[in-house]
């Protein structure tokens, strides 16, 4: 049996990898990878833009389970992204444990800003 040790990266399906790279780096502020043109980093998590259609697969945006992007201040991060033209779905949600604000990248992949403010456990 194969041992799965970790999540190596998150694949971000795109119809235009250059546009996707620009969004994740220039709009969201993810760190570019010095060795890989279409990989960007948020902390220890790599986001890799790829074009499924170039691999003979259908492009399908990731919907229904937004990737949670950690932010220290969801309201401030949302305002900064809105100033860059990002459109959010509805108001910021306060669950009593965390704040969440939902949006999508230019390919329709759903994302969220997230901050847990209540102690864990």
C-alpha positions as semicolon CSV with decimal commas, in nm:
position;residue;x (nm);y (nm);z (nm)
1;X;0,000;0,000;0,000
2;X;0,123;0,348;-0,085
3;X;0,165;0,590;0,203
4;X;0,022;0,936;0,137
5;X;0,236;1,180;0,333
6;X;0,102;1,525;0,245
7;X;-0,085;1,747;0,004
8;X;0,187;1,849;-0,243
9;X;0,007;2,140;-0,409
10;X;-0,334;2,271;-0,507
11;X;-0,403;2,260;-0,879
12;X;-0,590;2,563;-1,008
13;X;-0,766;2,482;-1,336
14;X;-0,757;2,766;-1,585
15;X;-0,842;2,848;-1,943
16;X;-0,557;3,102;-1,943
17;X;-0,266;3,016;-1,713
18;X;-0,100;3,355;-1,767
19;X;-0,416;3,533;-1,651
20;X;-0,445;3,295;-1,355
21;X;-0,082;3,350;-1,256
22;X;-0,133;3,728;-1,269
23;X;-0,445;3,705;-1,050
24;X;-0,286;3,486;-0,782
25;X;0,033;3,693;-0,772
26;X;-0,071;4,049;-0,852
27;X;-0,422;4,057;-0,705
28;X;-0,399;3,808;-0,417
29;X;-0,031;3,874;-0,348
30;X;0,090;3,513;-0,347
31;X;0,465;3,467;-0,363
32;X;0,606;3,362;-0,704
33;X;0,806;3,040;-0,725
34;X;1,160;3,113;-0,845
35;X;1,176;2,786;-1,039
36;X;0,823;2,733;-1,172
37;X;0,649;2,992;-1,386
38;X;0,293;2,892;-1,294
39;X;0,332;2,819;-0,925
40;X;0,262;3,069;-0,649
41;X;0,283;3,028;-0,273
42;X;0,067;3,120;0,025
43;X;0,283;3,026;0,323
44;X;0,370;2,659;0,271
45;X;0,091;2,594;0,020
46;X;0,166;2,596;-0,351
47;X;-0,103;2,698;-0,600
48;X;-0,025;2,563;-0,946
49;X;-0,212;2,708;-1,244
50;X;-0,268;2,459;-1,524
51;X;-0,482;2,430;-1,836
52;X;-0,676;2,100;-1,839
53;X;-0,770;2,144;-2,206
54;X;-0,401;2,123;-2,301
55;X;-0,396;1,778;-2,137
56;X;-0,704;1,656;-2,326
57;X;-0,933;1,714;-2,027
58;X;-1,237;1,937;-1,999
59;X;-1,196;2,263;-1,811
60;X;-1,422;2,261;-1,504
61;X;-1,385;2,538;-1,246
62;X;-1,370;2,432;-0,881
63;X;-1,706;2,519;-0,730
64;X;-1,900;2,426;-0,420
65;X;-1,604;2,396;-0,185
66;X;-1,420;2,732;-0,184
67;X;-1,051;2,713;-0,099
68;X;-1,007;2,896;0,235
69;X;-0,731;3,157;0,219
70;X;-0,619;3,262;0,565
71;X;-0,629;3,636;0,634
72;X;-0,560;3,814;0,961
73;X;-0,831;4,072;0,888
74;X;-1,104;3,957;0,649
75;X;-1,269;4,300;0,629
76;X;-0,945;4,478;0,538
77;X;-0,843;4,205;0,293
78;X;-1,185;4,213;0,131
79;X;-1,172;4,591;0,093
80;X;-0,825;4,569;-0,064
81;X;-0,940;4,304;-0,311
82;X;-1,258;4,494;-0,396
83;X;-1,039;4,798;-0,472
84;X;-0,857;4,573;-0,723
85;X;-1,185;4,478;-0,890
86;X;-1,265;4,148;-0,715
87;X;-1,639;4,088;-0,673
88;X;-1,758;3,903;-0,364
89;X;-2,067;3,685;-0,324
90;X;-2,286;3,839;-0,055
91;X;-2,178;3,988;0,274
92;X;-1,894;3,869;0,496
93;X;-2,021;3,581;0,710
94;X;-1,958;3,573;1,085
95;X;-2,019;3,217;1,209
96;X;-1,953;3,294;1,574
97;X;-1,614;3,125;1,532
98;X;-1,471;3,279;1,215
99;X;-1,521;3,536;0,941
100;X;-1,557;3,425;0,579
101;X;-1,594;3,622;0,256
102;X;-1,654;3,436;-0,073
103;X;-1,533;3,524;-0,424
104;X;-1,395;3,358;-0,738
105;X;-1,086;3,389;-0,953
106;X;-1,120;3,492;-1,322
107;X;-1,184;3,127;-1,422
108;X;-1,468;3,084;-1,172
109;X;-1,271;2,881;-0,914
110;X;-1,434;2,962;-0,582
111;X;-1,222;3,098;-0,298
112;X;-1,284;3,249;0,042
113;X;-1,104;3,479;0,278
114;X;-1,106;3,316;0,620
115;X;-1,007;3,409;0,973
116;X;-1,084;3,203;1,281
117;X;-1,108;3,434;1,580
118;X;-1,237;3,190;1,843
119;X;-0,992;2,962;2,023
120;X;-0,970;2,608;1,888
121;X;-1,082;2,309;2,081
